CSV table of C-alpha atoms and ligand atoms in Angstrom, one decimal:
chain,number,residue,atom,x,y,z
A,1,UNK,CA,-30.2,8.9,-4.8
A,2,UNK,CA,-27.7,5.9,-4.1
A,3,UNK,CA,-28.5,3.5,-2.5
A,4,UNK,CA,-25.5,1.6,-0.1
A,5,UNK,CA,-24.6,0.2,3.3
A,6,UNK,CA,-21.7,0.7,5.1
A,7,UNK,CA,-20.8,-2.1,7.9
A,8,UNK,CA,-17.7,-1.7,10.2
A,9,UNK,CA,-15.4,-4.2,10.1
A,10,UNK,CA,-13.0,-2.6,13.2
A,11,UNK,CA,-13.7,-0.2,16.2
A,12,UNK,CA,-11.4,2.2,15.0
A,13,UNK,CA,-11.4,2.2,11.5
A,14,UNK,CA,-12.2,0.4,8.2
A,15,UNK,CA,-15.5,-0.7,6.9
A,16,UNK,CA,-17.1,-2.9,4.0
A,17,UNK,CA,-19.6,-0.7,2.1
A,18,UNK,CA,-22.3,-2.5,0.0
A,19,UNK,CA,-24.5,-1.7,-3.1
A,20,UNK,CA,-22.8,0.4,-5.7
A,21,UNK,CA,-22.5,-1.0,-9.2
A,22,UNK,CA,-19.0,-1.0,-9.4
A,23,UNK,CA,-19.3,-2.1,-13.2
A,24,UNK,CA,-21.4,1.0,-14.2
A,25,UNK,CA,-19.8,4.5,-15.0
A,26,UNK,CA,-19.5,6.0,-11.5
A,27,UNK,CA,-21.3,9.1,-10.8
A,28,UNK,CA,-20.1,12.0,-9.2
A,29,UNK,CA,-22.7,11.4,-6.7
A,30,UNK,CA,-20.8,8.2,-5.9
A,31,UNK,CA,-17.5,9.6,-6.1
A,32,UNK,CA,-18.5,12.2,-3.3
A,33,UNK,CA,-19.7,8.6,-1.1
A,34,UNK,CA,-16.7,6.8,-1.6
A,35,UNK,CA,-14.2,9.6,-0.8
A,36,UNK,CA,-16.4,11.0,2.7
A,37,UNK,CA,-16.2,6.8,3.5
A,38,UNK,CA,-12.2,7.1,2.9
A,39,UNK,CA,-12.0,10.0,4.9
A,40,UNK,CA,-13.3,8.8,7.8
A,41,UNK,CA,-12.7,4.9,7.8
A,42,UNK,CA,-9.4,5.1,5.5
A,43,UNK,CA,-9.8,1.5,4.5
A,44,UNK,CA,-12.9,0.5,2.7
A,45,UNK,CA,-14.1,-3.3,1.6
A,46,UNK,CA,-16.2,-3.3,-1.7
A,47,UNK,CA,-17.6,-6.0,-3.5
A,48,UNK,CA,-19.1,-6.7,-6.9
A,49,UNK,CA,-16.6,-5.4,-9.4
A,50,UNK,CA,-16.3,-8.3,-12.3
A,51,UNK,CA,-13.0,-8.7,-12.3
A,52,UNK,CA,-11.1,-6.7,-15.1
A,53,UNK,CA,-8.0,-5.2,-15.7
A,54,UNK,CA,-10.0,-2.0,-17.4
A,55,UNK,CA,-12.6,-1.9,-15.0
A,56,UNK,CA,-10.2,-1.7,-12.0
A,57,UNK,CA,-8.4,1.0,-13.9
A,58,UNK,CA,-11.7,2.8,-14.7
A,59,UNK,CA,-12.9,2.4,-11.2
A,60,UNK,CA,-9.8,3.9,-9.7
A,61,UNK,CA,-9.1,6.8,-11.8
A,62,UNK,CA,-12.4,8.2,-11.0
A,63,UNK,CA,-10.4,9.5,-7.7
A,64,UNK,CA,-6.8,10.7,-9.4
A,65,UNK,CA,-4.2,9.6,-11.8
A,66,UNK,CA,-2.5,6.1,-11.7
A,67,UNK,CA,0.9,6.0,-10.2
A,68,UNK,CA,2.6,3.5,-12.9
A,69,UNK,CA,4.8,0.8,-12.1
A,70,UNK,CA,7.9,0.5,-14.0
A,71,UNK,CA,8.3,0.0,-17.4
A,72,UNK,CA,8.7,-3.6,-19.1
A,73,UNK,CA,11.5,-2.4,-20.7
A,74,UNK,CA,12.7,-1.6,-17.6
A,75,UNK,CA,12.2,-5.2,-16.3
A,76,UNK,CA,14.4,-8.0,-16.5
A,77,UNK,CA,13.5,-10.0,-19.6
A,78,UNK,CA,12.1,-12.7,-17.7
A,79,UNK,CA,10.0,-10.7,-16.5
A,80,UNK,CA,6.5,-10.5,-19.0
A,81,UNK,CA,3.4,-9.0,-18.3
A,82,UNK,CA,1.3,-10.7,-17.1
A,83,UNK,CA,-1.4,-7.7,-16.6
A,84,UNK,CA,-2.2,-4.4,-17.8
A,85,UNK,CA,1.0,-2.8,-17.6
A,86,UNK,CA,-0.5,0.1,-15.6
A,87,UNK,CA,-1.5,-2.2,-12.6
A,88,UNK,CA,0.9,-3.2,-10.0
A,89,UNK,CA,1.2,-7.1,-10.2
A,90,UNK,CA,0.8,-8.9,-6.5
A,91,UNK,CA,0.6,-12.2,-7.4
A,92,UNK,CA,3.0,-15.2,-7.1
A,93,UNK,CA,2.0,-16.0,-10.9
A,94,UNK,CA,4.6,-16.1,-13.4
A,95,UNK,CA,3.8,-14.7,-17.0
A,96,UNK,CA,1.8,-18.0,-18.2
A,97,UNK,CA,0.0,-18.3,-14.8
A,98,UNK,CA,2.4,-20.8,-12.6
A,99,UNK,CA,3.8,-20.2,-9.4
A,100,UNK,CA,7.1,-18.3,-9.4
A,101,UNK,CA,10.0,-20.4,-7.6
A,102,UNK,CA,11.7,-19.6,-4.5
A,103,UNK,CA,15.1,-18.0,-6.9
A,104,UNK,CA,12.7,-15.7,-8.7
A,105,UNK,CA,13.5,-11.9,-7.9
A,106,UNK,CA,9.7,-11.6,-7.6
A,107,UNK,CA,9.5,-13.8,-4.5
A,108,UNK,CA,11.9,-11.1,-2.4
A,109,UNK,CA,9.7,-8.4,-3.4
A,110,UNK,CA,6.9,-10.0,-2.6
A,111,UNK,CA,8.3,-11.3,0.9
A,112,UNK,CA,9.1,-7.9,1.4
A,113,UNK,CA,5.6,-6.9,1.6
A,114,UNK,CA,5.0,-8.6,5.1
A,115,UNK,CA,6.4,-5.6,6.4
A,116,UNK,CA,4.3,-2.9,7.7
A,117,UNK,CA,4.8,0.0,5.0
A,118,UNK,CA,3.0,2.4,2.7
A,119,UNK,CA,2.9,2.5,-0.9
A,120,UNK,CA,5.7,4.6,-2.6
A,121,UNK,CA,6.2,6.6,0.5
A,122,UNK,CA,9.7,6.7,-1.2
A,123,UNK,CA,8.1,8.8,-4.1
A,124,UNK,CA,8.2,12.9,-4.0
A,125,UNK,CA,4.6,12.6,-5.3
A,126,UNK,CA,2.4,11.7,-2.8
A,127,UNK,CA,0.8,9.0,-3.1
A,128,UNK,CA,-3.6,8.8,-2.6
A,129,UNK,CA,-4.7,5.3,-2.3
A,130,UNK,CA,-3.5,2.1,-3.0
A,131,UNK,CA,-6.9,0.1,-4.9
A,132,UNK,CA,-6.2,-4.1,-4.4
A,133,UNK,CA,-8.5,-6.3,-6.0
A,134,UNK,CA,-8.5,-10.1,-5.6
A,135,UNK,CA,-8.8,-12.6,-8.5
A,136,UNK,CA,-7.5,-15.6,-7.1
A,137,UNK,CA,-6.8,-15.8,-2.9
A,138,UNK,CA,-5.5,-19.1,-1.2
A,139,UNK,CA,-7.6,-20.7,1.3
A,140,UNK,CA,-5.1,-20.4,4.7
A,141,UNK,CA,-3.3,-17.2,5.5
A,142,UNK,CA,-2.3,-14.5,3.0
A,143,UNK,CA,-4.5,-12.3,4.5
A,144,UNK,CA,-3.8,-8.1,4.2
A,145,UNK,CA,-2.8,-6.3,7.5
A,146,UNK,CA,-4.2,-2.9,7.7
A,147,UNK,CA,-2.7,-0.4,10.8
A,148,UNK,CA,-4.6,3.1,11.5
A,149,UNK,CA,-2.2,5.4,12.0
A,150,UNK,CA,-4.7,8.3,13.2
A,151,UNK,CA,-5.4,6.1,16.1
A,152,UNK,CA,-1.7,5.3,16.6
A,153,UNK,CA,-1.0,9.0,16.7
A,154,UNK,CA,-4.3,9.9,19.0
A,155,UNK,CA,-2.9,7.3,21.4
A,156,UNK,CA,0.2,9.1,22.2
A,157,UNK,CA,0.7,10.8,25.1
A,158,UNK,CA,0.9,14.5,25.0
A,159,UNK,CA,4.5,15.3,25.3
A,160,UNK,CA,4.9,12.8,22.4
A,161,UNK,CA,2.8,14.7,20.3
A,162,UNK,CA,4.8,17.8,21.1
A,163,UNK,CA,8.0,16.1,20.0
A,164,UNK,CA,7.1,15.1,16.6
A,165,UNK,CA,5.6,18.1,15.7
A,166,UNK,CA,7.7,19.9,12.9
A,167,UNK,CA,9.5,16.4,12.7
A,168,UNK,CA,10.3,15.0,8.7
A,169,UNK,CA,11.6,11.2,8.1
A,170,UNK,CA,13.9,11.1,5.4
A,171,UNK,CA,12.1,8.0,3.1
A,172,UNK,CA,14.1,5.6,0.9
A,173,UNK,CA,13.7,2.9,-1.3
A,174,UNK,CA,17.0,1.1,-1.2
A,175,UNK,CA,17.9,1.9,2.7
A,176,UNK,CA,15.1,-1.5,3.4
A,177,UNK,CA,15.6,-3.2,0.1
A,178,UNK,CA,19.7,-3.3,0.7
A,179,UNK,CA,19.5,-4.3,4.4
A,180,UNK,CA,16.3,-7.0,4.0
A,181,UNK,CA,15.1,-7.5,0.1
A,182,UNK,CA,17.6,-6.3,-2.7
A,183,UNK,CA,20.3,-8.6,-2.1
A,184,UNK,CA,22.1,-6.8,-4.6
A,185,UNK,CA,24.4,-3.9,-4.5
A,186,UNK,CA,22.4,-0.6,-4.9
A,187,UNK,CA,24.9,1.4,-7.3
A,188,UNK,CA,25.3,5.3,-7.4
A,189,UNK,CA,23.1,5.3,-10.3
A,190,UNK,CA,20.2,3.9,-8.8
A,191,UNK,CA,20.5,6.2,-6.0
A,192,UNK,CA,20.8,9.3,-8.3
A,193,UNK,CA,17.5,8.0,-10.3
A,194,UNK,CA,15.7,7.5,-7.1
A,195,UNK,CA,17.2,9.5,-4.6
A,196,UNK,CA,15.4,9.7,-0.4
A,197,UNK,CA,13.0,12.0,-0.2
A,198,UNK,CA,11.5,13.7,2.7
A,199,UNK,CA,8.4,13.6,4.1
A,200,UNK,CA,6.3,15.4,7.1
A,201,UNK,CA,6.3,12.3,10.4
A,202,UNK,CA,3.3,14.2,10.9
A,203,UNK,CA,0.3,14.7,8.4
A,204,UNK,CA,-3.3,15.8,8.8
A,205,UNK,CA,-5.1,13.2,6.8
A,206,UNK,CA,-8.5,13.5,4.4
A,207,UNK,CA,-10.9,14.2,7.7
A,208,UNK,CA,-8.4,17.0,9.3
A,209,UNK,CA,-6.8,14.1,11.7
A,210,UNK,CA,-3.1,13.9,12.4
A,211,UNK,CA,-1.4,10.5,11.2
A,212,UNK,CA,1.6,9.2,11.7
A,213,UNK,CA,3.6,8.6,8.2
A,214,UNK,CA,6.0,5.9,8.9
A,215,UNK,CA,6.7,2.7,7.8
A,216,UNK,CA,9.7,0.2,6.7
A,217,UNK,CA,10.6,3.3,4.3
A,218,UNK,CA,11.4,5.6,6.6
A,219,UNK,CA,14.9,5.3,7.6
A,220,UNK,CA,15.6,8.3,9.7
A,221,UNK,CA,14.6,11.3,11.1
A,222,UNK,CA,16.2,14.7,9.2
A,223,UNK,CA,18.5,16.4,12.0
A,224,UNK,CA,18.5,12.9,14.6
A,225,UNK,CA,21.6,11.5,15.5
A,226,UNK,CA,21.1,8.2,14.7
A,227,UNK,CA,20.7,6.0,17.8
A,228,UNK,CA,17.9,8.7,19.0
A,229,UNK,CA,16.1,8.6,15.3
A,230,UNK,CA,16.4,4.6,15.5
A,231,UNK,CA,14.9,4.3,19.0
A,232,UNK,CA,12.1,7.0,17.7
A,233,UNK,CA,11.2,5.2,15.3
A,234,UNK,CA,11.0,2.0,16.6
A,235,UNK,CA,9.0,3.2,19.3
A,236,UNK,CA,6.4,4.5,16.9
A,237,UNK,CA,6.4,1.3,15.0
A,238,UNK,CA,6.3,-0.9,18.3
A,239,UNK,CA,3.2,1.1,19.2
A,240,UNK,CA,1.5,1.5,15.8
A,241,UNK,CA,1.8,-2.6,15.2
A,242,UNK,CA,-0.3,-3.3,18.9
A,243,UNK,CA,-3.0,-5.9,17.9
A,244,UNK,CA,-5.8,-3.2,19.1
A,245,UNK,CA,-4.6,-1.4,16.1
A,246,UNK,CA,-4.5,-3.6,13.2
A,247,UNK,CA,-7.3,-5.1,10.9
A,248,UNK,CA,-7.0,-8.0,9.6
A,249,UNK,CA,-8.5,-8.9,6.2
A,250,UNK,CA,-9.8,-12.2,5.1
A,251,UNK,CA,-9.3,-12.7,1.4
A,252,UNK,CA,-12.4,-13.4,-1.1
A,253,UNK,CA,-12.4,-13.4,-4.6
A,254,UNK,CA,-14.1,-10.1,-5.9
A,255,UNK,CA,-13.3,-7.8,-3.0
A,256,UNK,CA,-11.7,-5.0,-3.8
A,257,UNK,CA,-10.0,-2.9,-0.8
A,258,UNK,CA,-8.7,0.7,-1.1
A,259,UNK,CA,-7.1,2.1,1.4
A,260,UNK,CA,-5.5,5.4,2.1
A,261,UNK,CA,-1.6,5.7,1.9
A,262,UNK,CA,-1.3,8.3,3.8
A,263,UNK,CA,-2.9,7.1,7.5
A,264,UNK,CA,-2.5,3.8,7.0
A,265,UNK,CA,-0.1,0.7,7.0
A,266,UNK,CA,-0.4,-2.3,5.8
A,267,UNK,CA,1.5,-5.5,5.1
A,268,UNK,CA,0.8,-9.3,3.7
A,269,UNK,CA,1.1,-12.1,6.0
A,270,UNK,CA,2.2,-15.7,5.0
A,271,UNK,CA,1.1,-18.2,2.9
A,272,UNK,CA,1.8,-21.3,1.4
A,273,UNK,CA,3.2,-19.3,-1.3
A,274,UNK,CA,4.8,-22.4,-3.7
A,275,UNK,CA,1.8,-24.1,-3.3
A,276,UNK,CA,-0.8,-22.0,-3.3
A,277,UNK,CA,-2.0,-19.7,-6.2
A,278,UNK,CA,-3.2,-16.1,-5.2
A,279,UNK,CA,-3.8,-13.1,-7.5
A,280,UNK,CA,-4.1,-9.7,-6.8
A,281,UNK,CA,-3.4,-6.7,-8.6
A,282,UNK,CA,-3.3,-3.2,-7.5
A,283,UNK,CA,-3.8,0.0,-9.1
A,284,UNK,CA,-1.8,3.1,-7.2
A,285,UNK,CA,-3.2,6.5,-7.2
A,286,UNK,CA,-2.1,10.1,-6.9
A,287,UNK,CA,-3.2,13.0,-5.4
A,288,UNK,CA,-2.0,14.4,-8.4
A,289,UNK,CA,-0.5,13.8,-11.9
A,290,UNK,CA,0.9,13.2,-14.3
A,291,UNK,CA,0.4,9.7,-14.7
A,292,UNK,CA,3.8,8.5,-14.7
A,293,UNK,CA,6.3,6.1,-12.8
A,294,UNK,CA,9.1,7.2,-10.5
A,295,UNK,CA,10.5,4.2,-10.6
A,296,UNK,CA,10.4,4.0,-14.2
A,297,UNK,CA,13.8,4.5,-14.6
A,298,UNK,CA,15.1,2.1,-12.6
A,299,UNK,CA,15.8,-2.0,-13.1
A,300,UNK,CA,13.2,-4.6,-11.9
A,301,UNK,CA,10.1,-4.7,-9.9
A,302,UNK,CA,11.2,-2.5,-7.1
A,303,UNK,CA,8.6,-0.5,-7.1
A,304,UNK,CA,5.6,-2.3,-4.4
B,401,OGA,C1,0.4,-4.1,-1.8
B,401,OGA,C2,0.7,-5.0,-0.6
B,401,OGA,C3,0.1,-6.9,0.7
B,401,OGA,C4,-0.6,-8.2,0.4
B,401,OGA,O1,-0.4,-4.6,-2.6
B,401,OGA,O2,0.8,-3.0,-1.8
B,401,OGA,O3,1.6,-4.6,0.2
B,401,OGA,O4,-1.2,-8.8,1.2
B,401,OGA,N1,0.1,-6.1,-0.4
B,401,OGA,O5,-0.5,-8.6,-0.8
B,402,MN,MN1,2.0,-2.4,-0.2
């Protein structure tokens, strides 16, 4: 038998769980454990992996295949690895370890993460859990966000139920990133490679609860006229971002949190961030392969 402890870190969701060897090959015993803990508390605190680009990989593709990020060649050329290509880079570390200026297209991307979202809700494939571990985390702020959208949804009144049932928001990667991060013109090419896609507003998450799947992606409702599908959304946002629904988390080294794409959101909050080193790096999984990049196609980092 394993032996672990689970502690709750929020009355309605999340919890740190205690006393697996992260390092050693993880059985299916423990696989079982950590997906019933995801189910129910859909963000989950562990501690004790030693810090490794292969062990986080290992780790996380013990529960489905690793969404890639885009390709280097893909990438601008000042853009190097710093990482394992197949992790998603969340630092503000340039390739040789320094902080990356206030010019560098990195820092938009990165400021574009304190906005509630979920990962790749752009992509077709839907995406499992998003697997963040710490290496380097600043002393003030910086800290992760974390929104349950079960609760959000089980706090609606009835007749708001009723109305987003059957309901799909179309979700789209350059529809935030032109308005708030891009900057740039989003061409008809980039559009083709990574066109919206559509996804349920409703979905019954790992436990049989309805979430909410919203989020900065989510630009409209299919079918709304467009005043009624802003003013839906927002008021689902509005409610969703209450303080009674969101965790906070306080960064340590070592910690490695998972959550759950698809009943959660989550966003970073600010930092001293061209002072102040901090490096995560994130490994993306989904519920199903192949292992590949959506975005690989496409120019840049625009893929968090
Ligand atoms: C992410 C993300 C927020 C943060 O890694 O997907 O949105 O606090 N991170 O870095
Ligand atoms: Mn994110």
């Amino acid at each position: 038998m394993t032996d672990y402890q689970v502690n709750k870190l929020h009355p309605l969701f999340a919890a740190e769980m205690l006393g697996f060897d992260l390092d050693a090959a993880i059985s299916p015993e423990q696989v079982d454990i950590v997906e019933a803990l995801m189910a129910e508390h859909a963000v989950l605190v562990l501690r004790g992996l030693r810090p490794s680009d292969e062990g986080h990989m290992r780790f996380a593709r013990s529960f489905g295949p690793l969404e890639l990020p885009p390709k280097m060649s893909d990438r601008p050329s000042t853009l190097k690895y710093r990482i394992s290509p197949e992790l998603y880079d969340i630092s503000n570390l340039d390739a040789d370890g320094t902080i990356i200026p206030p010019d560098d297209p990195r820092t938009k991307f990165n400021l574009g993460n304190e906005r509630f979202h979920t990962d790749s809700s752009f992509n077709a494939l839907p995406s499992k859990w998003s697997l963040l571990l710490a290496y380097e985390t600043p002393e003030e702020g910086a800290n992760t966000e974390f929104i349950d959208t079960r609760a959000v949804f089980d706090a609606l009144p009835e007749e708001m139920k009723k109305r987003l049932e059957g309901l799909k928001a179309v979700h789209d990667l350059w529809g935030v990133r032109a308005k708030y991060e891009y900057g740039g013109a989003v061409s008809e090419e980039m559009k083709r490679l990574m066109p919206p896609v559509e996804h349920d507003l409703v979905r019954i998450s790992a436990n049989g609860r309805k979430a909410l799947y919203i989020g900065k992606h989510a630009s409209h409702i299919t079918g709304m006229d467009e005043k009624e599908s802003d003013a839906l959304l927002s008021e689902l946002m509005d409610l969703a971002t209450e303080p009674r629904f969101i965790y906070s988390h306080k960064w340590r080294p070592g910690d490695l949190l998972i959550w759950d794409n698809r009943c959660t959101l989550h966003r970073g909050t600010t930092f001293n961030r061209f002072k102040d080193r901090r490096d995560l790096r994130r490994a993306t999984i989904n519920e199903s392969g192949p292992e590949t990049s959506s975005t690989g196609a496409l120019m840049s980092n625009a893929a968090q």
